[in-house]
PDB file of C-alpha atoms in Angstrom:
ATOM      1  CA  GLN A  21      81.137  97.791  99.642  1.00 83.00           C
ATOM      2  CA  VAL A  22      84.481  96.946  99.239  1.00 91.00           C
ATOM      3  CA  GLN A  23      85.761  93.007  99.157  1.00 94.00           C
ATOM      4  CA  LEU A  24      88.382  92.376  99.948  1.00 96.00           C
ATOM      5  CA  VAL A  25      91.183  88.554  99.171  1.00 97.00           C
ATOM      6  CA  GLU A  26      94.078  87.911 100.365  1.00 98.00           C
ATOM      7  CA  SER A  27      96.932  86.225  99.760  1.00 97.00           C
ATOM      8  CA  GLY A  28     100.292  85.075  99.877  1.00 98.00           C
ATOM      9  CA  GLY A  29     100.949  83.355 103.271  1.00 97.00           C
ATOM     10  CA  GLY A  30     102.900  80.557 104.150  1.00 97.00           C
ATOM     11  CA  LEU A  31     105.283  78.255 105.604  1.00 98.00           C
ATOM     12  CA  VAL A  32     109.176  80.628 106.082  1.00 98.00           C
ATOM     13  CA  GLN A  33     111.801  79.860 108.036  1.00 98.00           C
ATOM     14  CA  ALA A  34     112.622  82.682 110.666  1.00 98.00           C
ATOM     15  CA  GLY A  35     114.917  85.756 109.186  1.00 98.00           C
ATOM     16  CA  GLY A  36     112.823  84.973 105.957  1.00 98.00           C
ATOM     17  CA  SER A  37     110.808  87.305 103.897  1.00 98.00           C
ATOM     18  CA  LEU A  38     107.095  87.078 102.601  1.00 98.00           C
ATOM     19  CA  ARG A  39     104.573  89.555 100.690  1.00 98.00           C
ATOM     20  CA  LEU A  40     101.313  89.900 101.088  1.00 98.00           C
ATOM     21  CA  SER A  41      98.454  90.759  99.183  1.00 98.00           C
ATOM     22  CA  CYS A  42      95.007  92.701  99.137  1.00 97.00           C
ATOM     23  CA  ALA A  43      93.316  92.508  96.263  1.00 97.00           C
ATOM     24  CA  ALA A  44      89.858  94.681  96.212  1.00 95.00           C
ATOM     25  CA  SER A  45      86.822  94.902  94.852  1.00 93.00           C
ATOM     26  CA  GLY A  46      84.686  98.727  94.465  1.00 79.00           C
ATOM     27  CA  ARG A  47      84.913 101.580  92.151  1.00 71.00           C
ATOM     28  CA  THR A  48      86.225 104.206  95.032  1.00 84.00           C
ATOM     29  CA  PHE A  49      89.084 101.975  96.868  1.00 84.00           C
ATOM     30  CA  SER A  50      91.528 104.723  96.822  1.00 84.00           C
ATOM     31  CA  SER A  51      89.412 107.149  98.769  1.00 88.00           C
ATOM     32  CA  TYR A  52      89.767 104.119 101.737  1.00 93.00           C
ATOM     33  CA  ALA A  53      92.421 103.869 104.350  1.00 95.00           C
ATOM     34  CA  MET A  54      94.080 100.876 103.973  1.00 96.00           C
ATOM     35  CA  GLY A  55      95.659  97.952 106.864  1.00 97.00           C
ATOM     36  CA  TRP A  56      97.106  94.579 108.152  1.00 98.00           C
ATOM     37  CA  PHE A  57      96.590  93.596 111.024  1.00 98.00           C
ATOM     38  CA  ARG A  58      96.875  89.839 112.345  1.00 98.00           C
ATOM     39  CA  GLN A  59      95.221  87.357 115.505  1.00 98.00           C
ATOM     40  CA  ALA A  60      97.946  85.130 116.624  1.00 96.00           C
ATOM     41  CA  PRO A  61      96.604  81.643 117.939  1.00 92.00           C
ATOM     42  CA  GLY A  62      94.876  82.348 121.381  1.00 95.00           C
ATOM     43  CA  LYS A  63      94.784  86.044 121.159  1.00 96.00           C
ATOM     44  CA  GLU A  64      92.712  89.206 120.027  1.00 97.00           C
ATOM     45  CA  ARG A  65      93.339  90.980 116.471  1.00 97.00           C
ATOM     46  CA  GLU A  66      96.049  93.625 116.211  1.00 97.00           C
ATOM     47  CA  PHE A  67      97.471  96.670 114.545  1.00 97.00           C
ATOM     48  CA  ALA A  68     100.515  95.488 112.086  1.00 98.00           C
ATOM     49  CA  ALA A  69     100.225  98.741 110.158  1.00 98.00           C
ATOM     50  CA  ARG A  70      98.353 100.682 108.170  1.00 97.00           C
ATOM     51  CA  ILE A  71      98.158 103.936 105.282  1.00 96.00           C
ATOM     52  CA  SER A  72      96.076 106.684 104.129  1.00 93.00           C
ATOM     53  CA  TRP A  73      94.056 106.884 101.630  1.00 84.00           C
ATOM     54  CA  SER A  74      94.770 110.886 101.556  1.00 81.00           C
ATOM     55  CA  ASP A  75      98.703 110.753 100.784  1.00 81.00           C
ATOM     56  CA  SER A  76     100.234 107.123 101.155  1.00 84.00           C
ATOM     57  CA  SER A  77     101.898 107.803 104.794  1.00 93.00           C
ATOM     58  CA  THR A  78     101.837 105.152 106.365  1.00 97.00           C
ATOM     59  CA  TYR A  79     101.834 103.886 110.844  1.00 97.00           C
ATOM     60  CA  TYR A  80     102.829 100.336 112.312  1.00 98.00           C
ATOM     61  CA  ALA A  81     102.523  98.884 116.034  1.00 98.00           C
ATOM     62  CA  ASP A  82     106.158  99.068 117.602  1.00 98.00           C
ATOM     63  CA  SER A  83     106.667  95.575 116.808  1.00 97.00           C
ATOM     64  CA  VAL A  84     106.657  95.238 113.635  1.00 98.00           C
ATOM     65  CA  LYS A  85     108.353  99.251 112.759  1.00 98.00           C
ATOM     66  CA  GLY A  86     111.350  98.420 110.365  1.00 98.00           C
ATOM     67  CA  ARG A  87     110.752  95.446 108.788  1.00 98.00           C
ATOM     68  CA  PHE A  88     107.731  95.759 107.721  1.00 98.00           C
ATOM     69  CA  THR A  89     105.899  97.524 105.154  1.00 98.00           C
ATOM     70  CA  ILE A  90     102.930  98.595 103.663  1.00 97.00           C
ATOM     71  CA  SER A  91     102.670  99.868 100.561  1.00 96.00           C
ATOM     72  CA  ARG A  92      99.298 100.421  97.597  1.00 94.00           C
ATOM     73  CA  ASP A  93      98.278 100.486  94.397  1.00 93.00           C
ATOM     74  CA  ASN A  94      95.644 102.712  92.960  1.00 91.00           C
ATOM     75  CA  ALA A  95      95.549 102.246  90.043  1.00 91.00           C
ATOM     76  CA  LYS A  96      95.009  97.471  90.220  1.00 93.00           C
ATOM     77  CA  ASN A  97      93.195  98.297  93.954  1.00 93.00           C
ATOM     78  CA  MET A  98      95.871  97.045  95.328  1.00 95.00           C
ATOM     79  CA  VAL A  99      97.442  96.705  99.305  1.00 97.00           C
ATOM     80  CA  TYR A 100     100.572  94.840 100.120  1.00 98.00           C
ATOM     81  CA  LEU A 101     102.902  93.376 103.013  1.00 98.00           C
ATOM     82  CA  GLN A 102     106.256  93.213 102.858  1.00 98.00           C
ATOM     83  CA  MET A 103     107.205  91.238 105.666  1.00 98.00           C
ATOM     84  CA  ASN A 104     111.558  90.579 106.251  1.00 98.00           C
ATOM     85  CA  SER A 105     113.044  89.434 109.309  1.00 98.00           C
ATOM     86  CA  LEU A 106     110.402  87.468 110.351  1.00 98.00           C
ATOM     87  CA  LYS A 107     110.781  85.705 113.695  1.00 98.00           C
ATOM     88  CA  PRO A 108     108.271  82.645 115.056  1.00 97.00           C
ATOM     89  CA  GLU A 109     105.698  85.467 116.911  1.00 97.00           C
ATOM     90  CA  ASP A 110     104.941  87.102 113.288  1.00 98.00           C
ATOM     91  CA  THR A 111     102.658  83.445 113.186  1.00 98.00           C
ATOM     92  CA  ALA A 112      99.538  84.734 112.885  1.00 98.00           C
ATOM     93  CA  VAL A 113      96.211  84.917 110.170  1.00 98.00           C
ATOM     94  CA  TYR A 114      97.123  88.186 109.036  1.00 98.00           C
ATOM     95  CA  TYR A 115      93.676  89.973 107.110  1.00 98.00           C
ATOM     96  CA  CYS A 116      93.738  92.980 105.276  1.00 98.00           C
ATOM     97  CA  ALA A 117      91.233  95.572 105.416  1.00 97.00           C
ATOM     98  CA  ALA A 118      89.486  98.352 105.003  1.00 96.00           C
ATOM     99  CA  SER A 119      87.824 101.676 106.809  1.00 94.00           C
ATOM    100  CA  SER A 120      86.804 105.658 105.360  1.00 91.00           C
ATOM    101  CA  TYR A 121      88.576 106.123 108.694  1.00 89.00           C
ATOM    102  CA  ASN A 122      92.227 106.533 108.998  1.00 86.00           C
ATOM    103  CA  THR A 123      92.278 105.404 112.418  1.00 87.00           C
ATOM    104  CA  TYR A 124      89.103 103.498 113.015  1.00 91.00           C
ATOM    105  CA  TRP A 125      87.570 100.121 111.690  1.00 93.00           C
ATOM    106  CA  GLY A 126      85.472  99.366 113.583  1.00 92.00           C
ATOM    107  CA  ASN A 127      83.086 100.032 110.501  1.00 92.00           C
ATOM    108  CA  ALA A 128      85.408  98.468 108.755  1.00 94.00           C
ATOM    109  CA  TYR A 129      85.340  96.240 104.986  1.00 95.00           C
ATOM    110  CA  TRP A 130      88.044  92.517 105.803  1.00 97.00           C
ATOM    111  CA  GLY A 131      89.421  89.961 103.861  1.00 97.00           C
ATOM    112  CA  GLN A 132      88.967  86.211 105.183  1.00 97.00           C
ATOM    113  CA  GLY A 133      92.379  85.843 106.224  1.00 97.00           C
ATOM    114  CA  THR A 134      96.337  84.543 105.232  1.00 98.00           C
ATOM    115  CA  GLN A 135      97.529  81.942 107.220  1.00 98.00           C
ATOM    116  CA  VAL A 136     102.118  83.532 108.293  1.00 98.00           C
ATOM    117  CA  THR A 137     103.398  80.754 109.854  1.00 98.00           C
ATOM    118  CA  VAL A 138     107.330  81.615 110.702  1.00 98.00           C
ATOM    119  CA  SER A 139     108.959  78.831 111.288  1.00 97.00           C
ATOM    120  CA  SER A 140     112.173  78.265 114.456  1.00 93.00           C
TER     121      SER A 140
END
């Protein structure tokens, strides 16, 4: 069982930066792939970034590649999403997820989400 709590969301102007954090409970945090997803109003939840459990390799959606960076600190049971050059279209609720598989999130654990609003 893994419990996830996101923080760090807020209101920022276009071009600004935010750093999201996700605190995870559980002794086996290092064995989970971690991901960030987002859901904009009226849209489905979409993948943003993930980091593997094995070698911390990362993968990004094209929409955030080059602007967002995902990282993890297994000693602290934390995962982060550094978001730079934010755009109004990045406005969404951002969710942290933990999965036993790098590319399958159907059985993932989810946090409650944190709101990110980017003003133009």
